[in-house]
Coordinates of C-alpha atoms in Angstrom, one line a residue:
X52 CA 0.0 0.0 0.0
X53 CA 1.4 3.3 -0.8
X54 CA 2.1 6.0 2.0
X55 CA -0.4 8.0 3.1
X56 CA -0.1 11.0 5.6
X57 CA -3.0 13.0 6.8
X58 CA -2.9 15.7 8.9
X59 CA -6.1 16.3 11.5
X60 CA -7.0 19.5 12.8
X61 CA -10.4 18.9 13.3
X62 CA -10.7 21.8 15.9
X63 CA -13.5 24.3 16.6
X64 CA -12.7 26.2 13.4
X65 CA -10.8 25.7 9.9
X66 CA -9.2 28.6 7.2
X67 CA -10.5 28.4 4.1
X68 CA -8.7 27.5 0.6
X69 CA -8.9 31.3 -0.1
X70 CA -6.4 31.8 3.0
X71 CA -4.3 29.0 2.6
X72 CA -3.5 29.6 -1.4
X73 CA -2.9 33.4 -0.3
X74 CA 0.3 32.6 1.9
X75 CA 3.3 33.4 -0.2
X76 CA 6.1 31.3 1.1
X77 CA 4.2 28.4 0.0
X78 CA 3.9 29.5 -3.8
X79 CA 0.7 27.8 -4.7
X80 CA -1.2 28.7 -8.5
X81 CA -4.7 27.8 -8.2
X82 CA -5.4 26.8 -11.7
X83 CA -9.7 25.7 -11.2
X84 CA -12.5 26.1 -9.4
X85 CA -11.8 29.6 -8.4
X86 CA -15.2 29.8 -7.0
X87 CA -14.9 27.0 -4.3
X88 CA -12.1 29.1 -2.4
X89 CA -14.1 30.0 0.9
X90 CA -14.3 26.2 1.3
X91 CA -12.7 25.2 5.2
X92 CA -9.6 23.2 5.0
X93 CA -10.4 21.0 8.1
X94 CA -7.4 18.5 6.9
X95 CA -4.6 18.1 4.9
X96 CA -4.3 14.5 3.0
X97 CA -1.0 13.5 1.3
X98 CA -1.9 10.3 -0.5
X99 CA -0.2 8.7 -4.0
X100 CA -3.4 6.2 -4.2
X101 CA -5.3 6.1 -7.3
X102 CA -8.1 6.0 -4.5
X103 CA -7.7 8.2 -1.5
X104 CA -11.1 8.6 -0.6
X105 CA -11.6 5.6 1.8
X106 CA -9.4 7.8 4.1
X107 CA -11.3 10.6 4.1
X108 CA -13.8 12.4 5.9
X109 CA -14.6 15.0 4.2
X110 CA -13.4 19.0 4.4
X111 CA -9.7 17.9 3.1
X112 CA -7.1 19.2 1.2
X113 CA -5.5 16.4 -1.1
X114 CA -1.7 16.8 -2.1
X115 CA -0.5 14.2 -4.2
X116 CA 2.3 14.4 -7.3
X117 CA 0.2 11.9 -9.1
X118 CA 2.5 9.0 -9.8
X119 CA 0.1 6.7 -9.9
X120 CA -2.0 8.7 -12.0
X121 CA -2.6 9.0 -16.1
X122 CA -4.3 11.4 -17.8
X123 CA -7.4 8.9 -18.3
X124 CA -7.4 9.0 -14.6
X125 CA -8.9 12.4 -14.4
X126 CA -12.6 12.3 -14.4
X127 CA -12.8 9.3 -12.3
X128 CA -10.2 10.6 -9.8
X129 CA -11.7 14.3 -9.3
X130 CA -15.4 12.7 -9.1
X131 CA -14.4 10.6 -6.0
X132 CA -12.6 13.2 -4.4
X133 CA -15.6 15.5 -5.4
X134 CA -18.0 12.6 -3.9
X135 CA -16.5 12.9 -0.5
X136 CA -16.9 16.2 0.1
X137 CA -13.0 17.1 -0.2
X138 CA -12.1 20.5 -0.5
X139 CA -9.3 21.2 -3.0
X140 CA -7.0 19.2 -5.0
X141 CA -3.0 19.8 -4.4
X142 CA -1.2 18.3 -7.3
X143 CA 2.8 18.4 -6.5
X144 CA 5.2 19.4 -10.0
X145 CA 8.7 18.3 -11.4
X146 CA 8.5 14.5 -9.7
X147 CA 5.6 12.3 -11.9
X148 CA 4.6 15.2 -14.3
X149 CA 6.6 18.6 -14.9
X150 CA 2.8 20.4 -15.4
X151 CA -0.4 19.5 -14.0
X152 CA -2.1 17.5 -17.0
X153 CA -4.4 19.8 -18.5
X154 CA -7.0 16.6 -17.9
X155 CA -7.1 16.9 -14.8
X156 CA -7.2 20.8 -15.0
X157 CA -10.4 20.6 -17.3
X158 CA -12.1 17.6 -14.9
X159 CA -11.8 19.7 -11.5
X160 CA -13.2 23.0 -13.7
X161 CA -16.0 21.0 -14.7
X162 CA -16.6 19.7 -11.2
X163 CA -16.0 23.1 -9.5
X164 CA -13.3 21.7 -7.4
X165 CA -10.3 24.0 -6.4
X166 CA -7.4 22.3 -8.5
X167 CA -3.5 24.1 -6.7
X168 CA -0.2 23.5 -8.5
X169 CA 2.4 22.9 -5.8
X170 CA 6.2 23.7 -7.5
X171 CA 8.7 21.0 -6.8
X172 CA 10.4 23.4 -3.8
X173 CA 7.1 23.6 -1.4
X174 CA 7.2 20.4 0.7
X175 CA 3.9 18.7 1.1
X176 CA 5.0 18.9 4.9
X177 CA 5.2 22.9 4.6
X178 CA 1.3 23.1 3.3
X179 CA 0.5 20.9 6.2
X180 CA 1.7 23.1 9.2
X181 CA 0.6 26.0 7.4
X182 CA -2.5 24.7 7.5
X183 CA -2.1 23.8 11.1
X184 CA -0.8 27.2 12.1
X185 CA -4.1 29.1 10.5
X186 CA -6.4 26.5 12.8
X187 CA -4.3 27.1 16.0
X188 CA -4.2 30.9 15.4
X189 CA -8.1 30.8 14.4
X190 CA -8.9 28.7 17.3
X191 CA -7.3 30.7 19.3
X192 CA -9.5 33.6 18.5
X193 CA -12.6 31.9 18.5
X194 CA -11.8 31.1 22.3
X195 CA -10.4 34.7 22.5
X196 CA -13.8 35.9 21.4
X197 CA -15.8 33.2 23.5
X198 CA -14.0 34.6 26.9
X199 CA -14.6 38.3 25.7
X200 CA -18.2 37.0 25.3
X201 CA -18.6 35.3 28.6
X202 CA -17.3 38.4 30.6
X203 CA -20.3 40.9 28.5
X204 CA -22.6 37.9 30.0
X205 CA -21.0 38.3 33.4
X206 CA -21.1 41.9 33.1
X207 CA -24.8 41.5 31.9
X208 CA -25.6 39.3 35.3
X209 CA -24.1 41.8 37.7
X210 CA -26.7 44.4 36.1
X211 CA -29.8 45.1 38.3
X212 CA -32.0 43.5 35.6
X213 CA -30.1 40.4 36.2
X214 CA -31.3 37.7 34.3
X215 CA -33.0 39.6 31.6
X216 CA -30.1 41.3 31.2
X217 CA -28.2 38.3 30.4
X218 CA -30.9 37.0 28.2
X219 CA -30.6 40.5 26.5
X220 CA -27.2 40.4 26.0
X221 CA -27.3 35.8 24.9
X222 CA -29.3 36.9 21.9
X223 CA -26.6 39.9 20.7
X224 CA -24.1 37.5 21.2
X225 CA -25.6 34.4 19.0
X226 CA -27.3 36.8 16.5
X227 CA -30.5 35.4 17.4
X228 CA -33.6 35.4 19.9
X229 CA -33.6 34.1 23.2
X230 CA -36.3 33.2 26.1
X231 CA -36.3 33.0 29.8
X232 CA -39.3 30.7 31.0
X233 CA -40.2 30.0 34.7
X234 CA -40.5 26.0 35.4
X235 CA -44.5 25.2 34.5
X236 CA -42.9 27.1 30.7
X237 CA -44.1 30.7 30.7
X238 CA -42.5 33.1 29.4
X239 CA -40.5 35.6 31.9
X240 CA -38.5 37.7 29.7
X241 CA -37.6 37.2 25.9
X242 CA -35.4 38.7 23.5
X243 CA -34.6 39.2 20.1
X244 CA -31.7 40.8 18.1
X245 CA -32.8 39.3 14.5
X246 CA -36.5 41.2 15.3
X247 CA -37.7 38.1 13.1
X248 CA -38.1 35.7 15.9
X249 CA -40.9 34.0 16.7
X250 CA -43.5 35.5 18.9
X251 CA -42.5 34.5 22.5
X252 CA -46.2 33.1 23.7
X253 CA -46.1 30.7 20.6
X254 CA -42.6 29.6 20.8
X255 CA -43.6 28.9 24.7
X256 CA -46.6 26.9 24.0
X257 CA -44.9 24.6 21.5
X258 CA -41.9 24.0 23.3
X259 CA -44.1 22.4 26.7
X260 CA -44.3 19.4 25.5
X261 CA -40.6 18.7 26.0
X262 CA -40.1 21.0 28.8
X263 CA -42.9 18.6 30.3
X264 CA -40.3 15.5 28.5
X265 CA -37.3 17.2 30.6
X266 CA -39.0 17.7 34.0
X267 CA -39.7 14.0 34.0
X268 CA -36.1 13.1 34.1
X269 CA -34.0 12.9 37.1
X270 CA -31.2 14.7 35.5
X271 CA -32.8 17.3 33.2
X272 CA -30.2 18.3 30.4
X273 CA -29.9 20.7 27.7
X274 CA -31.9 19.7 24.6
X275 CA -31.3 20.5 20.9
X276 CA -34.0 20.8 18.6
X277 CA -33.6 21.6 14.7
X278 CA -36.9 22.4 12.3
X279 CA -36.3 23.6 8.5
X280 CA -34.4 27.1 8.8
X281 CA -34.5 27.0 12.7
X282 CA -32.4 25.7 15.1
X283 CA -32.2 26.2 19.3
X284 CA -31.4 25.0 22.0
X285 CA -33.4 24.4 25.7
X286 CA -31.5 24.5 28.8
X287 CA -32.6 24.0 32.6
X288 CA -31.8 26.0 34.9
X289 CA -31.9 23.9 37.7
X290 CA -35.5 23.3 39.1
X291 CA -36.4 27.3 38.9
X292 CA -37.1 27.0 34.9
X293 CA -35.6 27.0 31.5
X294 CA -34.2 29.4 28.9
X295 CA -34.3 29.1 25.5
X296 CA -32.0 30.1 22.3
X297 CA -32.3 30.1 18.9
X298 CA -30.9 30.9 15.3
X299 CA -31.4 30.8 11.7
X300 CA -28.6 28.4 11.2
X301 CA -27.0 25.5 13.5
X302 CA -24.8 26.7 16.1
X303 CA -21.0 26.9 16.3
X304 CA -19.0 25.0 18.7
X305 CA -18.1 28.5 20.0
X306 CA -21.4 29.5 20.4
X307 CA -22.2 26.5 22.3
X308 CA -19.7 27.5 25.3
X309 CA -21.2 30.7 25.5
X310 CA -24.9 29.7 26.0
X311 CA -23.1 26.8 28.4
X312 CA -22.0 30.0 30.3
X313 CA -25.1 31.8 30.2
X314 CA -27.3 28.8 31.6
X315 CA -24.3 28.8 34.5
X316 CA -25.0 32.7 34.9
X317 CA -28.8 32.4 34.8
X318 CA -29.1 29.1 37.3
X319 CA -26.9 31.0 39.2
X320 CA -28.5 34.5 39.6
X321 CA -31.8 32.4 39.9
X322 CA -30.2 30.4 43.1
X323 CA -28.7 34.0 44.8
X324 CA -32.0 35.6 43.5
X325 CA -34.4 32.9 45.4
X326 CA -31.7 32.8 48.7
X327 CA -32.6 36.8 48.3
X328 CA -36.1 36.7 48.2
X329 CA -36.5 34.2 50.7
X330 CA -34.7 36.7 52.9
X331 CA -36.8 39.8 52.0
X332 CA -40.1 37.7 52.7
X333 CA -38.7 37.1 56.2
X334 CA -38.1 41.0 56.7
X335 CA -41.7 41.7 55.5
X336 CA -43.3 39.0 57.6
X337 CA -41.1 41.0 60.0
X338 CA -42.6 44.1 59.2
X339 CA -46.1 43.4 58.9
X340 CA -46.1 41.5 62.9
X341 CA -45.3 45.1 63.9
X342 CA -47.7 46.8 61.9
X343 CA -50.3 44.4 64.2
X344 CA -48.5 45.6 67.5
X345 CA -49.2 48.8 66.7
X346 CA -45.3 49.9 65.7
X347 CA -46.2 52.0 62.4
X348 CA -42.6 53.8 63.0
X349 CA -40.3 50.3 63.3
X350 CA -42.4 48.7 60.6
X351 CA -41.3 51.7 58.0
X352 CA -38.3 51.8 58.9
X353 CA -37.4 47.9 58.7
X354 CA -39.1 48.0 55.1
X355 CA -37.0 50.7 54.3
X356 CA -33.9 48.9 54.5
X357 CA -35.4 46.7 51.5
X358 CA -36.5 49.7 49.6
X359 CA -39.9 49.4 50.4
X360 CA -42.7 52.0 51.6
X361 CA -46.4 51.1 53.4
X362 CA -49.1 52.7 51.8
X363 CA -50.5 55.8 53.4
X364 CA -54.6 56.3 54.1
X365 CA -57.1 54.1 54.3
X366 CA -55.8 50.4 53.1
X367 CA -57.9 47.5 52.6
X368 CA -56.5 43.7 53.4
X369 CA -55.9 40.9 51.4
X370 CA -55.8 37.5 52.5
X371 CA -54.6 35.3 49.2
X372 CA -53.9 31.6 48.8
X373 CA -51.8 30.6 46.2
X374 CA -49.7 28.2 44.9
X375 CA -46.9 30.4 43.1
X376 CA -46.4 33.1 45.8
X377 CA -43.2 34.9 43.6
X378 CA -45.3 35.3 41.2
X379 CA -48.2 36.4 42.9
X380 CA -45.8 39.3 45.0
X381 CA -44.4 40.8 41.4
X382 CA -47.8 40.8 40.1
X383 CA -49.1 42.8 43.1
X384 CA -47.7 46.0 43.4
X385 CA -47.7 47.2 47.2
X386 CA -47.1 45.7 50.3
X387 CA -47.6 42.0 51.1
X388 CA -45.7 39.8 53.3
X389 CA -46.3 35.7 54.4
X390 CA -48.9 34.9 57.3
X391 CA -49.4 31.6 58.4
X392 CA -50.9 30.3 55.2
X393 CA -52.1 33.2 53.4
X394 CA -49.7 35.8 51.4
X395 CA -51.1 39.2 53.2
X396 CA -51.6 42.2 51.0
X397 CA -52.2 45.5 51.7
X398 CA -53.9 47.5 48.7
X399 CA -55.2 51.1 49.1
X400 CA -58.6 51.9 49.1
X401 CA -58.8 53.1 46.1
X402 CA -56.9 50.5 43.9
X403 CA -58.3 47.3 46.2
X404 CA -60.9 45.8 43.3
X405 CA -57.9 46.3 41.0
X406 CA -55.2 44.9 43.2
X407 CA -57.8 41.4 44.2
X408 CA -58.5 41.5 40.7
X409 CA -54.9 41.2 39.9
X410 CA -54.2 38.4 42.6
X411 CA -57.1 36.3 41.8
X412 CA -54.9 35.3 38.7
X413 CA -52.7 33.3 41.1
X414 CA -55.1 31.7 43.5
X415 CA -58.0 32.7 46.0
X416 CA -58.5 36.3 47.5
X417 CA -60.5 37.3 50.6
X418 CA -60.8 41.2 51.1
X419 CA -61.6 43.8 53.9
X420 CA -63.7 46.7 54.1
X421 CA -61.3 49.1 53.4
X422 CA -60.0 51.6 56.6
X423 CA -61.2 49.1 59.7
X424 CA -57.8 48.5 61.0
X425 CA -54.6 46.2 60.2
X426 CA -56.0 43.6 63.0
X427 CA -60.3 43.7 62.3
X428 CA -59.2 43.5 58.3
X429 CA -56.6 40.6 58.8
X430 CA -59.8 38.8 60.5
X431 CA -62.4 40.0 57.9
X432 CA -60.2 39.0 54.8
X433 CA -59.6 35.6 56.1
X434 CA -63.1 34.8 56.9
X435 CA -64.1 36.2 53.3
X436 CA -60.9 34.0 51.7
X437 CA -63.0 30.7 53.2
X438 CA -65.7 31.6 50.5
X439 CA -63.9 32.7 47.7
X440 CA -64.2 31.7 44.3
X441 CA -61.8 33.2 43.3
X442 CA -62.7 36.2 44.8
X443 CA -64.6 37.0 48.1
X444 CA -65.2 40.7 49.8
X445 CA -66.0 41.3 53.6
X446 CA -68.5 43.6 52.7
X447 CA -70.6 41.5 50.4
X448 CA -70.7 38.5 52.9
X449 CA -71.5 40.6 56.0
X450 CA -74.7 41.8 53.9
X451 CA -75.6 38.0 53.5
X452 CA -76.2 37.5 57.6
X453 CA -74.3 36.2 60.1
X454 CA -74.3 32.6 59.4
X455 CA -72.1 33.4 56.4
X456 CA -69.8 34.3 58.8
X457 CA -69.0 30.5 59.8
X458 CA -66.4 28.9 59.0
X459 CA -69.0 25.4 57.4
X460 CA -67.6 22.5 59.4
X461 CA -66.6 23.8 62.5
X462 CA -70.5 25.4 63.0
X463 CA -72.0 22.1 61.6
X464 CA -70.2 20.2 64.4
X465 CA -71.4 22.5 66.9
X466 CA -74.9 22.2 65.8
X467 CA -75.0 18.8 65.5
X468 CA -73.3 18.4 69.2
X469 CA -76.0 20.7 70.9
X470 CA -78.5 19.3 69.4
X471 CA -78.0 15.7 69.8
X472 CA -79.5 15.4 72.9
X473 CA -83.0 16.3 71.6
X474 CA -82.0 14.0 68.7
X475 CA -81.6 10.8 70.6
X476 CA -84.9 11.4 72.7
X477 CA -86.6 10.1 69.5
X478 CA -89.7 11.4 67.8
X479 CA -92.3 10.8 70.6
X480 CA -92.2 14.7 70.9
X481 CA -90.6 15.8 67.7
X482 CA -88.8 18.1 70.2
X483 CA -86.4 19.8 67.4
X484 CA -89.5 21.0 65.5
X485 CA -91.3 22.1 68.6
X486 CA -88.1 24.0 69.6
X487 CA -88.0 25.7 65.8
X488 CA -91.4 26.7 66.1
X489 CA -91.3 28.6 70.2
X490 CA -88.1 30.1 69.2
X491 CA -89.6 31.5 65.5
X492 CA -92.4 33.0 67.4
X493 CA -90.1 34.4 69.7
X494 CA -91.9 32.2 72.6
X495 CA -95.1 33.4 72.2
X496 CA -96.8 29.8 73.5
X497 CA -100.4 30.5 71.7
X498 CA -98.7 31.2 68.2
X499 CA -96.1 28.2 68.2
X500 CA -98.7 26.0 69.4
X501 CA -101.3 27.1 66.6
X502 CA -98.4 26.7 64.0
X503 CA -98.2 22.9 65.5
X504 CA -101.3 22.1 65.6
X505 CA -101.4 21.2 69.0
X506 CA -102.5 22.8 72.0
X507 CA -100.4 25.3 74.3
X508 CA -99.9 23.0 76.9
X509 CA -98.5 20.2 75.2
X510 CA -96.2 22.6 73.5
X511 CA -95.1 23.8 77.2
X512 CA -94.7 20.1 78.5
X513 CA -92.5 19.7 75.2
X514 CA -89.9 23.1 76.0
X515 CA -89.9 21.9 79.8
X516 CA -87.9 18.4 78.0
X517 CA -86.2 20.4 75.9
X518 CA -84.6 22.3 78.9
X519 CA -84.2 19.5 81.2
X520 CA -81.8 17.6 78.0
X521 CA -80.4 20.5 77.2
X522 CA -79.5 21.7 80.3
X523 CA -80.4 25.3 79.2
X524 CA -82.7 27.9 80.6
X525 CA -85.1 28.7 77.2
X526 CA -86.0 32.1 79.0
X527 CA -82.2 32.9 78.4
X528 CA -81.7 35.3 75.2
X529 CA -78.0 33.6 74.7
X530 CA -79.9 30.0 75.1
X531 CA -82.4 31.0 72.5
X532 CA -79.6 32.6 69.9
X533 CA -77.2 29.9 70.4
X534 CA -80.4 27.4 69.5
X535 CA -81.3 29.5 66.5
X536 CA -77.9 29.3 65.3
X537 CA -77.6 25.4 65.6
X538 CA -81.4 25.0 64.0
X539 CA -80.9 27.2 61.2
X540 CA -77.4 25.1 60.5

């Protein structure tokens, strides 16, 4: 088998022909296919086989002096090395042939393959860490520009926009658009340096499927996804979301390290972001248990430190429940702090409707009437959040009676439990009914007997049971509201 040499720099990036034929040392003619020059020259081949091609890969430059070679080899020989996608055709003077055959010149012009002549003094070898230099020195500042990249992302980062910032600044750097979604997939921030994206609430809603895909796995990992003249990639961002890049055309190796370092950048702001916010809730949780003692002046003061005023006037309270309660404070714009189980929020008068209206998009809302106090609307927009669907006012329930006032199963239990004892004495006196009918004519014994249809005394002989299993005095106005109550229920 003859010899056969290739140089590999199969790096990040390659010079093209253009370059390579342009260095002067080297002293190559390019003598066809002038228009395939700004073909990469990811290798350099030096082969005497009438066949090289089972060597190659692809993206080479072939040198050869073409020994082996007649002119009747010339179409079948460029059409091969045409076949396997090589880039240019070296053919070495003054050993087999003083002059590249003009067959061979006419086959790679008909082909549109880059034919060189190499003079007898320019080693094969020379052409081949030529080559090598231009990839080293190109490589070189590809990685230059990918660290000069990565330090406008870390830049971007330390910005108080912070991750939208760095998604800002991702889509500049790939020349395309770029999203930032939060972990259920919608979209928090998106950007777009082509303006010919596509719209960010579509691109969203198509992508959930495998957002939902990548969620299920233990390890989530980035994803790529290529559709005809688009190509992107998704990224997790550890459990706090995703972000999103894309392009017009598949992205370089380079490009690939520098969304890499973004998706470090963004899990990493989110992390800080959350350790931040988790902090802050704790100063407003702080802040709003003075604001219940009565310490108007500590409570301002300890919100100030965050950047944060309480509203001034009349302020109505919001007692929400929801399941996303980040998303739920930067929707709401005014105070609110954790309680127990409710995110407290305290709206002014003015803009309450708008403010419940606004929260009712991430879960339940009970309100106050506006301007009772911190501690009488805390209790009022609680008791209205047990009836909300989604939203519940004070005000409105109040006008519905007291009973709507109880919280269901805790008043159900009590009823049942004071009543029991007329329950169990049977239906020999329908006592409850007897009871209903003295306490709805607010014990006149003529009237509730007449509505019975039975006589006064009977009905007398029936409330004297009544008290005995009760053990209450029927003459009592708390007896008779607490009885009320429990009928009614």
């Amino acid at each position: 088998m003859a010899n056969s040499d290739k140089l590999g720099f199969g790096g990040l990036v390659a010079p093209t022909l253009r370059r390579v034929t342009a260095i002067t040392p080297l002293h190559l003619d390019v003598l066809a296919g002038h228009d395939g020059l700004d073909r990469p020259v990811r290798w350099v081949a030096v082969s005497e086989l009438e066949d090289p091609t089972p060597f190659l890969e692809g993206g080479e430059l072939v040198l050869t002096t073409g020994m082996r070679l007649t002119s009747g080899d010339a179409v079948p020989y460029v059409s091969r090395l045409v076949a396997r996608g090589a880039t240019g055709l070296g053919f070495g003077v003054g050993l087999g042939h003083d002059l590249v055959p003009p067959a061979y010149v006419d086959a790679a012009a008909a082909a549109g393959l880059p034919l060189v002549e190499v003079p007898r003094d320019t080693p094969f070898i020379a052409i081949g860490k030529a080559v090598s230099e231009l990839i080293a020195a190109e490589q070189y500042e590809e990685i230059s520009r990918a660290f000069a990249a990565q330090g406008r992302l870390t830049r971007a980062a330390l910005q108080p926009s912070g991750t939208g910032a760095v998604i800002d600044r991702l889509s500049r750097e790939i020349s395309g658009w770029a999203l930032l979604l939060d972990d259920e997939g919608a979209v928090r921030h998106v950007a777009d340096a082509t303006g010919t994206g596509p719209p960010a609430q579509e691109k969203a809603a198509a992508l959930r499927p495998e957002l939902a895909r990548l969620k299920r796995t233990s390890s989530p990992a980035s994803l790529a996804l290529a559709t005809p003249g688009e190509h992107m990639i998704v990224q997790p961002l550890g459990r706090r979301g995703f972000f999103v890049v894309g392009a017009a055309r598949p992205f370089s190796p380079i490009e690939h390290t520098v969304v890499n370092a973004a998706g470090s950048l963004l899990t990493l702001a989110l992390e800080q972001g959350r350790d931040q916010r988790v902090a802050a809730g704790r100063v407003r949780t702080a802040v709003f248990r003075l604001l219940l003692a009565g310490q108007a002046e500590a409570a301002a003061d300890a919100l100030a430190a965050l950047g944060g005023t309480l509203p001034e006037g009349a302020v109505a309270v919001l007692a929400c429940e929801t399941a996303d309660e980040e998303s739920l404070t930067e929707a709401l714009p005014c105070f609110t702090a954790r309680w127990g189980r409710v995110v407290v929020a305290l709206a002014p008068a003015a803009d309450a409707d708008r403010l419940a209206e606004r929260a009712a998009g991430h879960g339940r809302v009970g309100v106050s009437v506006p301007g009772v106090g911190l501690a009488l609307g805390l209790d009022q927009a609680e008791r209205a959040l047990a009836s909300a669907d989604p939203v519940a006012h004070f005000a409105e329930l109040a006008g519905q009676g007291l009973l709507a006032l109880l919280e269901p199963g805790a008043a159900t239990a009590f009823a049942a439990a004071m009543l029991a004892p007329l329950r169990e004495y049977g239906s020999r006196g329908d006592l409850v009914e007897s009871l209903r009918a003295y306490l709805a004519s607010n014990g006149h014994w003529d009237a509730a007997a007449q509505r019975l249809g039975i006589h006064r005394h009977t009905l007398r002989y029936r409330m004297k049971r009544v008290s005995e299993l009760l053990g209450r005095d029927l003459d009592d106005p708390s007896a008779r509201a607490e009885l009320w109550i429990a009928l009614c229920l």
